[in-house]
PDB file of C-alpha atoms in Angstrom:
ATOM      1  CA  MET A 103      45.733 256.227 125.766  1.00 78.00           C
ATOM      2  CA  GLU A 104      48.848 254.860 125.400  1.00 91.00           C
ATOM      3  CA  ARG A 105      47.153 251.325 124.702  1.00 93.00           C
ATOM      4  CA  CYS A 106      44.658 253.077 122.283  1.00 95.00           C
ATOM      5  CA  LEU A 107      47.721 254.635 120.391  1.00 95.00           C
ATOM      6  CA  GLN A 108      49.533 251.506 120.397  1.00 95.00           C
ATOM      7  CA  ILE A 109      46.534 250.037 118.966  1.00 95.00           C
ATOM      8  CA  GLU A 110      46.078 252.451 116.426  1.00 95.00           C
ATOM      9  CA  ARG A 111      49.832 252.063 115.193  1.00 95.00           C
ATOM     10  CA  SER A 112      49.366 248.380 114.555  1.00 96.00           C
ATOM     11  CA  ILE A 113      46.840 249.065 112.325  1.00 97.00           C
ATOM     12  CA  ILE A 114      49.146 251.035 110.062  1.00 95.00           C
ATOM     13  CA  THR A 115      52.274 249.312 110.517  1.00 96.00           C
ATOM     14  CA  THR A 116      52.320 245.609 112.161  1.00 96.00           C
ATOM     15  CA  TYR A 117      49.463 244.783 109.754  1.00 97.00           C
ATOM     16  CA  ARG A 118      49.836 247.612 107.210  1.00 97.00           C
ATOM     17  CA  LYS A 119      49.810 244.935 104.256  1.00 97.00           C
ATOM     18  CA  GLY A 120      46.936 242.365 105.649  1.00 97.00           C
ATOM     19  CA  ILE A 121      45.009 245.296 107.311  1.00 98.00           C
ATOM     20  CA  TRP A 122      45.795 249.211 106.137  1.00 98.00           C
ATOM     21  CA  SER A 123      47.055 248.778 102.508  1.00 98.00           C
ATOM     22  CA  ARG A 124      43.766 246.907 101.415  1.00 98.00           C
ATOM     23  CA  PHE A 125      41.223 249.495 103.149  1.00 98.00           C
ATOM     24  CA  VAL A 126      43.119 252.176 101.511  1.00 98.00           C
ATOM     25  CA  LYS A 127      42.962 250.300  98.278  1.00 98.00           C
ATOM     26  CA  ALA A 128      39.128 249.894  98.429  1.00 98.00           C
ATOM     27  CA  ILE A 129      38.724 253.300  99.605  1.00 98.00           C
ATOM     28  CA  LYS A 130      40.795 254.274  96.480  1.00 97.00           C
ATOM     29  CA  GLU A 131      39.412 252.110  94.063  1.00 97.00           C
ATOM     30  CA  TYR A 132      36.171 252.591  94.734  1.00 97.00           C
ATOM     31  CA  GLU A 133      36.120 256.006  95.399  1.00 97.00           C
ATOM     32  CA  LEU A 134      34.286 255.514  98.795  1.00 98.00           C
ATOM     33  CA  VAL A 135      35.320 258.776 100.457  1.00 98.00           C
ATOM     34  CA  GLN A 136      34.659 262.008  98.872  1.00 97.00           C
ATOM     35  CA  GLU A 137      35.781 265.567  99.777  1.00 97.00           C
ATOM     36  CA  GLY A 138      32.856 267.179 102.244  1.00 97.00           C
ATOM     37  CA  ASP A 139      31.197 263.947 103.242  1.00 98.00           C
ATOM     38  CA  ARG A 140      29.877 262.989 106.227  1.00 98.00           C
ATOM     39  CA  ILE A 141      29.897 259.519 107.053  1.00 98.00           C
ATOM     40  CA  ALA A 142      28.011 257.549 110.109  1.00 98.00           C
ATOM     41  CA  VAL A 143      30.462 254.540 110.626  1.00 98.00           C
ATOM     42  CA  CYS A 144      27.711 252.057 112.356  1.00 97.00           C
ATOM     43  CA  ILE A 145      29.053 250.162 115.312  1.00 96.00           C
ATOM     44  CA  SER A 146      27.619 246.581 115.970  1.00 92.00           C
ATOM     45  CA  GLY A 147      29.912 245.956 119.116  1.00 92.00           C
ATOM     46  CA  GLY A 148      31.670 243.363 116.845  1.00 94.00           C
ATOM     47  CA  LYS A 149      35.406 243.580 115.613  1.00 96.00           C
ATOM     48  CA  ASP A 150      34.761 244.481 112.515  1.00 97.00           C
ATOM     49  CA  SER A 151      32.652 247.357 112.987  1.00 97.00           C
ATOM     50  CA  MET A 152      35.207 248.548 115.530  1.00 97.00           C
ATOM     51  CA  LEU A 153      38.174 248.054 113.284  1.00 98.00           C
ATOM     52  CA  LEU A 154      36.386 249.774 110.867  1.00 98.00           C
ATOM     53  CA  ALA A 155      35.944 252.904 113.109  1.00 98.00           C
ATOM     54  CA  LYS A 156      39.637 252.914 113.670  1.00 98.00           C
ATOM     55  CA  CYS A 157      40.686 252.898 110.002  1.00 98.00           C
ATOM     56  CA  MET A 158      38.154 255.614 109.225  1.00 98.00           C
ATOM     57  CA  GLN A 159      39.915 257.650 112.317  1.00 97.00           C
ATOM     58  CA  GLU A 160      43.313 257.065 110.741  1.00 96.00           C
ATOM     59  CA  LEU A 161      42.167 257.997 107.252  1.00 97.00           C
ATOM     60  CA  GLN A 162      40.567 261.221 108.325  1.00 97.00           C
ATOM     61  CA  ARG A 163      43.719 262.047 110.341  1.00 94.00           C
ATOM     62  CA  HIS A 164      46.138 261.136 107.498  1.00 91.00           C
ATOM     63  CA  GLY A 165      44.244 261.047 104.346  1.00 86.00           C
ATOM     64  CA  GLU A 166      43.995 263.165 101.375  1.00 88.00           C
ATOM     65  CA  LYS A 167      40.066 264.370 101.434  1.00 94.00           C
ATOM     66  CA  ASN A 168      38.138 266.350 104.233  1.00 96.00           C
ATOM     67  CA  PHE A 169      35.625 264.595 105.651  1.00 98.00           C
ATOM     68  CA  GLU A 170      33.442 264.182 108.703  1.00 98.00           C
ATOM     69  CA  LEU A 171      33.019 260.949 111.073  1.00 98.00           C
ATOM     70  CA  ARG A 172      29.968 260.267 113.180  1.00 98.00           C
ATOM     71  CA  PHE A 173      30.386 256.867 115.132  1.00 98.00           C
ATOM     72  CA  ILE A 174      26.786 255.479 115.434  1.00 97.00           C
ATOM     73  CA  VAL A 175      25.712 252.748 118.078  1.00 96.00           C
ATOM     74  CA  MET A 176      22.172 251.447 117.636  1.00 93.00           C
ATOM     75  CA  ASP A 177      20.952 249.376 120.978  1.00 88.00           C
ATOM     76  CA  PRO A 178      18.006 246.720 119.508  1.00 86.00           C
ATOM     77  CA  GLY A 179      17.429 246.220 123.032  1.00 83.00           C
ATOM     78  CA  TYR A 180      21.055 244.853 124.154  1.00 85.00           C
ATOM     79  CA  ALA A 181      21.375 243.496 127.676  1.00 84.00           C
ATOM     80  CA  PRO A 182      22.719 245.591 129.877  1.00 90.00           C
ATOM     81  CA  GLN A 183      26.800 243.394 130.120  1.00 92.00           C
ATOM     82  CA  ASN A 184      26.305 243.755 126.061  1.00 91.00           C
ATOM     83  CA  ARG A 185      26.039 247.403 126.082  1.00 93.00           C
ATOM     84  CA  GLU A 186      28.124 247.853 128.555  1.00 95.00           C
ATOM     85  CA  LEU A 187      31.195 246.210 126.532  1.00 95.00           C
ATOM     86  CA  ILE A 188      30.278 248.367 123.511  1.00 95.00           C
ATOM     87  CA  GLU A 189      30.554 251.677 125.999  1.00 96.00           C
ATOM     88  CA  SER A 190      33.827 250.442 127.426  1.00 97.00           C
ATOM     89  CA  ASN A 191      35.359 249.401 124.084  1.00 96.00           C
ATOM     90  CA  ALA A 192      34.325 252.495 122.609  1.00 97.00           C
ATOM     91  CA  LYS A 193      35.946 254.021 125.858  1.00 97.00           C
ATOM     92  CA  LEU A 194      39.173 252.213 125.519  1.00 96.00           C
ATOM     93  CA  LEU A 195      39.788 252.801 121.805  1.00 97.00           C
ATOM     94  CA  GLU A 196      38.330 256.307 121.842  1.00 97.00           C
ATOM     95  CA  ILE A 197      35.757 256.185 119.764  1.00 97.00           C
ATOM     96  CA  PRO A 198      33.478 258.647 120.536  1.00 97.00           C
ATOM     97  CA  VAL A 199      30.204 257.012 119.872  1.00 97.00           C
ATOM     98  CA  HIS A 200      26.705 258.312 119.498  1.00 96.00           C
ATOM     99  CA  ILE A 201      24.256 255.382 120.973  1.00 96.00           C
ATOM    100  CA  PHE A 202      20.158 255.311 119.997  1.00 94.00           C
ATOM    101  CA  GLU A 203      17.873 252.763 120.896  1.00 89.00           C
ATOM    102  CA  THR A 204      15.519 251.048 119.182  1.00 86.00           C
ATOM    103  CA  GLN A 205      12.989 247.927 120.026  1.00 76.00           C
ATOM    104  CA  ILE A 206      13.691 245.792 117.457  1.00 75.00           C
ATOM    105  CA  PHE A 207      14.397 242.812 119.170  1.00 72.00           C
ATOM    106  CA  ASP A 208      11.162 242.921 121.030  1.00 64.00           C
ATOM    107  CA  ALA A 209       9.621 243.645 117.421  1.00 65.00           C
ATOM    108  CA  VAL A 210      10.834 240.330 115.558  1.00 64.00           C
ATOM    109  CA  PHE A 211      11.364 237.849 118.786  1.00 62.00           C
ATOM    110  CA  GLU A 212       7.794 236.595 117.998  1.00 62.00           C
ATOM    111  CA  ILE A 213       8.461 235.992 114.345  1.00 61.00           C
ATOM    112  CA  GLN A 214       8.847 232.362 112.815  1.00 53.00           C
ATOM    113  CA  LYS A 215      10.042 232.745 109.498  1.00 59.00           C
ATOM    114  CA  ASN A 216      13.435 234.745 108.886  1.00 58.00           C
ATOM    115  CA  PRO A 217      13.744 236.655 111.819  1.00 58.00           C
ATOM    116  CA  CYS A 218      17.306 237.560 111.490  1.00 64.00           C
ATOM    117  CA  TYR A 219      16.758 238.866 107.925  1.00 64.00           C
ATOM    118  CA  LEU A 220      13.807 241.055 108.992  1.00 67.00           C
ATOM    119  CA  CYS A 221      15.962 242.292 112.072  1.00 71.00           C
ATOM    120  CA  ALA A 222      18.864 243.347 109.447  1.00 75.00           C
ATOM    121  CA  ARG A 223      16.478 244.925 107.665  1.00 75.00           C
ATOM    122  CA  MET A 224      14.713 247.076 110.189  1.00 80.00           C
ATOM    123  CA  ARG A 225      18.281 247.400 111.443  1.00 83.00           C
ATOM    124  CA  ARG A 226      19.344 248.955 108.203  1.00 87.00           C
ATOM    125  CA  GLY A 227      16.449 251.123 107.998  1.00 89.00           C
ATOM    126  CA  TYR A 228      17.569 252.682 111.126  1.00 91.00           C
ATOM    127  CA  LEU A 229      20.755 253.024 110.691  1.00 95.00           C
ATOM    128  CA  TYR A 230      20.022 255.196 107.646  1.00 95.00           C
ATOM    129  CA  GLU A 231      18.028 257.538 109.693  1.00 95.00           C
ATOM    130  CA  GLU A 232      19.632 258.139 112.374  1.00 96.00           C
ATOM    131  CA  ALA A 233      22.575 258.950 109.983  1.00 97.00           C
ATOM    132  CA  GLN A 234      20.335 261.436 108.248  1.00 97.00           C
ATOM    133  CA  LYS A 235      19.503 263.296 111.483  1.00 96.00           C
ATOM    134  CA  LEU A 236      23.006 263.501 112.435  1.00 97.00           C
ATOM    135  CA  GLY A 237      23.632 265.163 108.498  1.00 97.00           C
ATOM    136  CA  CYS A 238      25.167 261.989 107.378  1.00 98.00           C
ATOM    137  CA  ASN A 239      25.460 261.846 103.311  1.00 98.00           C
ATOM    138  CA  LYS A 240      26.702 257.823 104.036  1.00 98.00           C
ATOM    139  CA  ILE A 241      26.761 254.824 106.328  1.00 98.00           C
ATOM    140  CA  ALA A 242      30.048 252.545 106.597  1.00 98.00           C
ATOM    141  CA  LEU A 243      29.226 248.880 107.463  1.00 97.00           C
ATOM    142  CA  GLY A 244      32.167 246.500 108.675  1.00 97.00           C
ATOM    143  CA  HIS A 245      31.364 243.824 106.088  1.00 97.00           C
ATOM    144  CA  HIS A 246      35.178 242.552 104.682  1.00 98.00           C
ATOM    145  CA  PHE A 247      36.321 239.950 102.145  1.00 98.00           C
ATOM    146  CA  ASP A 248      35.185 237.106 103.613  1.00 97.00           C
ATOM    147  CA  ASP A 249      31.277 238.439 103.648  1.00 96.00           C
ATOM    148  CA  VAL A 250      31.738 239.180 100.074  1.00 97.00           C
ATOM    149  CA  ILE A 251      32.784 235.476  99.097  1.00 97.00           C
ATOM    150  CA  GLU A 252      30.356 233.841 101.540  1.00 95.00           C
ATOM    151  CA  THR A 253      27.179 235.773  99.975  1.00 94.00           C
ATOM    152  CA  ILE A 254      28.735 234.636  96.800  1.00 96.00           C
ATOM    153  CA  LEU A 255      28.519 230.959  97.538  1.00 95.00           C
ATOM    154  CA  MET A 256      25.162 231.588  99.392  1.00 93.00           C
ATOM    155  CA  GLY A 257      23.321 232.554  96.959  1.00 93.00           C
ATOM    156  CA  ILE A 258      24.307 230.350  94.476  1.00 94.00           C
ATOM    157  CA  LEU A 259      23.524 227.374  97.510  1.00 94.00           C
ATOM    158  CA  TYR A 260      20.213 228.467  99.027  1.00 91.00           C
ATOM    159  CA  GLY A 261      19.190 231.387  96.933  1.00 91.00           C
ATOM    160  CA  ALA A 262      19.407 229.625  93.379  1.00 93.00           C
ATOM    161  CA  GLN A 263      20.534 233.247  91.763  1.00 92.00           C
ATOM    162  CA  MET A 264      24.098 234.972  91.033  1.00 91.00           C
ATOM    163  CA  GLN A 265      24.945 237.980  93.219  1.00 91.00           C
ATOM    164  CA  SER A 266      27.469 239.619  94.744  1.00 93.00           C
ATOM    165  CA  MET A 267      27.925 242.600  97.913  1.00 95.00           C
ATOM    166  CA  PRO A 268      28.776 245.376  96.428  1.00 96.00           C
ATOM    167  CA  PRO A 269      31.864 248.309  97.520  1.00 98.00           C
ATOM    168  CA  LYS A 270      29.147 251.158  97.383  1.00 98.00           C
ATOM    169  CA  LEU A 271      25.293 251.525  97.041  1.00 96.00           C
ATOM    170  CA  TRP A 272      22.445 254.188  96.777  1.00 96.00           C
ATOM    171  CA  SER A 273      19.857 253.493  99.250  1.00 95.00           C
ATOM    172  CA  THR A 274      16.665 252.873  97.603  1.00 91.00           C
ATOM    173  CA  ASN A 275      14.251 254.221 100.403  1.00 91.00           C
ATOM    174  CA  HIS A 276      16.379 257.190 101.921  1.00 94.00           C
ATOM    175  CA  LYS A 277      17.146 259.468  99.284  1.00 93.00           C
ATOM    176  CA  GLY A 278      20.667 260.799  98.469  1.00 94.00           C
ATOM    177  CA  MET A 279      21.869 258.020 101.256  1.00 97.00           C
ATOM    178  CA  GLN A 280      24.792 255.408 100.535  1.00 98.00           C
ATOM    179  CA  LEU A 281      26.023 252.537 101.824  1.00 98.00           C
ATOM    180  CA  ILE A 282      29.812 251.759 101.707  1.00 98.00           C
ATOM    181  CA  ARG A 283      31.870 249.032 102.833  1.00 98.00           C
ATOM    182  CA  PRO A 284      35.813 250.020 103.444  1.00 98.00           C
ATOM    183  CA  LEU A 285      37.034 246.785 104.621  1.00 98.00           C
ATOM    184  CA  TYR A 286      35.841 245.110 101.398  1.00 98.00           C
ATOM    185  CA  TYR A 287      39.850 243.581 100.827  1.00 98.00           C
ATOM    186  CA  VAL A 288      40.158 243.186 103.918  1.00 98.00           C
ATOM    187  CA  HIS A 289      40.313 239.372 105.211  1.00 98.00           C
ATOM    188  CA  GLU A 290      38.581 237.827 108.403  1.00 97.00           C
ATOM    189  CA  GLU A 291      41.934 236.163 109.548  1.00 97.00           C
ATOM    190  CA  ASP A 292      43.936 239.539 109.365  1.00 98.00           C
ATOM    191  CA  ILE A 293      40.995 241.223 111.735  1.00 98.00           C
ATOM    192  CA  ILE A 294      40.979 238.206 114.139  1.00 97.00           C
ATOM    193  CA  ARG A 295      44.854 238.600 114.215  1.00 97.00           C
ATOM    194  CA  TRP A 296      44.502 241.994 114.882  1.00 97.00           C
ATOM    195  CA  LYS A 297      41.942 241.696 117.746  1.00 97.00           C
ATOM    196  CA  ASN A 298      44.018 238.721 119.513  1.00 97.00           C
ATOM    197  CA  ALA A 299      47.329 240.666 119.402  1.00 96.00           C
ATOM    198  CA  ALA A 300      45.480 243.663 121.151  1.00 95.00           C
ATOM    199  CA  ASP A 301      43.784 241.613 123.452  1.00 95.00           C
ATOM    200  CA  LEU A 302      40.555 243.054 122.809  1.00 95.00           C
ATOM    201  CA  HIS A 303      37.169 241.350 123.732  1.00 94.00           C
ATOM    202  CA  PHE A 304      34.072 242.392 120.993  1.00 94.00           C
ATOM    203  CA  LEU A 305      30.845 241.591 121.177  1.00 86.00           C
ATOM    204  CA  ARG A 306      30.447 238.105 119.194  1.00 77.00           C
ATOM    205  CA  CYS A 307      26.722 237.252 119.475  1.00 61.00           C
ATOM    206  CA  ALA A 308      23.693 239.358 121.307  1.00 55.00           C
ATOM    207  CA  CYS A 309      20.250 238.872 119.844  1.00 58.00           C
ATOM    208  CA  LYS A 310      17.555 236.948 121.788  1.00 54.00           C
ATOM    209  CA  PHE A 311      17.525 234.652 118.953  1.00 52.00           C
ATOM    210  CA  THR A 312      20.953 233.487 119.308  1.00 51.00           C
ATOM    211  CA  GLU A 313      21.742 233.699 123.415  1.00 47.00           C
ATOM    212  CA  ASN A 314      22.480 229.774 122.815  1.00 44.00           C
ATOM    213  CA  CYS A 315      25.106 231.225 120.387  1.00 45.00           C
ATOM    214  CA  GLU A 316      27.148 228.341 119.843  1.00 45.00           C
ATOM    215  CA  VAL A 317      24.954 225.747 118.805  1.00 42.00           C
ATOM    216  CA  ASN A 318      22.843 228.410 116.480  1.00 46.00           C
ATOM    217  CA  GLU A 319      25.878 229.679 114.589  1.00 45.00           C
ATOM    218  CA  GLU A 320      27.154 226.373 114.152  1.00 39.00           C
ATOM    219  CA  ASP A 321      24.520 225.461 112.312  1.00 50.00           C
ATOM    220  CA  SER A 322      23.986 228.701 109.983  1.00 81.00           C
ATOM    221  CA  LYS A 323      23.971 228.369 106.700  1.00 87.00           C
ATOM    222  CA  ARG A 324      26.927 230.772 106.633  1.00 88.00           C
ATOM    223  CA  ARG A 325      28.508 228.927 109.089  1.00 89.00           C
ATOM    224  CA  ARG A 326      28.250 226.004 106.765  1.00 92.00           C
ATOM    225  CA  VAL A 327      29.564 228.038 103.783  1.00 95.00           C
ATOM    226  CA  LYS A 328      32.678 229.227 105.651  1.00 94.00           C
ATOM    227  CA  ARG A 329      33.455 225.733 106.514  1.00 94.00           C
ATOM    228  CA  LEU A 330      33.602 224.786 103.006  1.00 96.00           C
ATOM    229  CA  ILE A 331      35.842 227.272 101.984  1.00 97.00           C
ATOM    230  CA  ALA A 332      38.184 226.764 104.616  1.00 96.00           C
ATOM    231  CA  ASP A 333      37.978 223.046 103.426  1.00 97.00           C
ATOM    232  CA  LEU A 334      38.406 223.988  99.652  1.00 97.00           C
ATOM    233  CA  LYS A 335      41.315 225.818 100.656  1.00 96.00           C
ATOM    234  CA  LYS A 336      43.152 222.895 102.020  1.00 96.00           C
ATOM    235  CA  GLU A 337      43.444 221.488  98.119  1.00 95.00           C
ATOM    236  CA  ASN A 338      43.270 225.018  96.923  1.00 96.00           C
ATOM    237  CA  GLU A 339      45.135 228.011  98.567  1.00 96.00           C
ATOM    238  CA  ASN A 340      43.676 230.592  96.078  1.00 97.00           C
ATOM    239  CA  ILE A 341      40.015 229.085  96.118  1.00 97.00           C
ATOM    240  CA  ASP A 342      38.783 232.455  98.240  1.00 97.00           C
ATOM    241  CA  ILE A 343      40.544 234.294  95.629  1.00 97.00           C
ATOM    242  CA  ASN A 344      38.881 232.782  92.902  1.00 97.00           C
ATOM    243  CA  ILE A 345      35.716 233.405  94.578  1.00 97.00           C
ATOM    244  CA  PHE A 346      36.118 236.935  94.942  1.00 97.00           C
ATOM    245  CA  ARG A 347      37.069 237.599  91.685  1.00 96.00           C
ATOM    246  CA  SER A 348      34.487 235.488  90.057  1.00 95.00           C
ATOM    247  CA  ALA A 349      32.580 238.730  90.285  1.00 94.00           C
ATOM    248  CA  TYR A 350      34.357 240.759  88.184  1.00 94.00           C
ATOM    249  CA  ASN A 351      34.454 237.946  85.127  1.00 94.00           C
ATOM    250  CA  VAL A 352      31.145 237.486  84.332  1.00 92.00           C
ATOM    251  CA  HIS A 353      30.662 236.713  80.921  1.00 91.00           C
ATOM    252  CA  VAL A 354      27.037 237.770  80.390  1.00 88.00           C
ATOM    253  CA  ASP A 355      26.527 236.102  77.108  1.00 87.00           C
ATOM    254  CA  THR A 356      26.760 232.670  78.421  1.00 90.00           C
ATOM    255  CA  LEU A 357      24.128 233.290  81.207  1.00 90.00           C
ATOM    256  CA  ILE A 358      20.646 231.999  80.477  1.00 92.00           C
ATOM    257  CA  GLU A 359      18.952 234.791  81.875  1.00 92.00           C
ATOM    258  CA  TYR A 360      20.018 237.591  83.929  1.00 91.00           C
ATOM    259  CA  ASP A 361      18.417 241.011  85.844  1.00 91.00           C
ATOM    260  CA  SER A 362      20.022 244.369  85.425  1.00 89.00           C
ATOM    261  CA  GLN A 363      17.921 247.500  86.651  1.00 85.00           C
ATOM    262  CA  GLY A 364      14.954 245.630  87.336  1.00 88.00           C
ATOM    263  CA  VAL A 365      14.578 244.039  83.851  1.00 91.00           C
ATOM    264  CA  ARG A 366      15.104 240.532  82.575  1.00 91.00           C
ATOM    265  CA  HIS A 367      16.764 239.507  79.685  1.00 90.00           C
ATOM    266  CA  SER A 368      16.347 236.108  78.900  1.00 91.00           C
ATOM    267  CA  PHE A 369      19.203 233.912  76.366  1.00 89.00           C
ATOM    268  CA  LEU A 370      17.048 233.818  73.755  1.00 88.00           C
ATOM    269  CA  SER A 371      16.255 237.029  73.382  1.00 85.00           C
ATOM    270  CA  ARG A 372      19.996 237.691  72.956  1.00 82.00           C
ATOM    271  CA  TYR A 373      20.318 234.470  70.658  1.00 84.00           C
ATOM    272  CA  ARG A 374      20.830 235.342  66.977  1.00 79.00           C
ATOM    273  CA  PRO A 375      21.206 232.948  64.300  1.00 79.00           C
ATOM    274  CA  LYS A 376      24.734 233.505  62.329  1.00 71.00           C
ATOM    275  CA  ASP A 377      24.713 234.823  58.797  1.00 65.00           C
TER     276      ASP A 377
END
């Protein structure tokens, strides 16, 4: 209990600027939490979702709004030692987790094309469904600042599209459900500092496709983009901030074509001769 209290205090003291203040800023700026919400905090077992759980607990205890929390863990077919690690960390950090089982790993194991994409989609669907069963109206995910800027660059470099990762969105398949990302402004380096200082060890990579995690993750598109951003920061320390802010400074009139709510808008349809 004493160790848990120390870890909790560090979030709002030692890491107040890097973690807590940025977490609260996103909550307020994007109105992520409302009075009467029942939020399912989705825990994968990694550092990001575990930190999110602790931040949400602190917000519930000391925040301005009254809301409920459920901490849900989906077991998609973890090896016993990986599930044990999640359970032991939840116990250490005093997070009352609700674990439910699926067979996602087995379902996508034989898929040759984009198994990770399919796995992610299936995970999201199961999380929404379990959250609804628990009477929740929102799910909270542990995506952070670095996830946002990497998504922007990956869309451009590998997907030939310009898109970002919004701080909240409505579910298209689960009526009335929302997804929120309270760590939107929190940088991964601060999460790592918090984890290391607290001597915490979280699940890093546990699916059947990445048992040889060091090799597969190193070759992933996201890892390449992460390295690219790190290299660019050596020349300009504000590169990551600039990428993030680019999603706030979109000059639509300069785009050749864009999609808004499923409707395509082309440059020529907007182009008008000067009087």
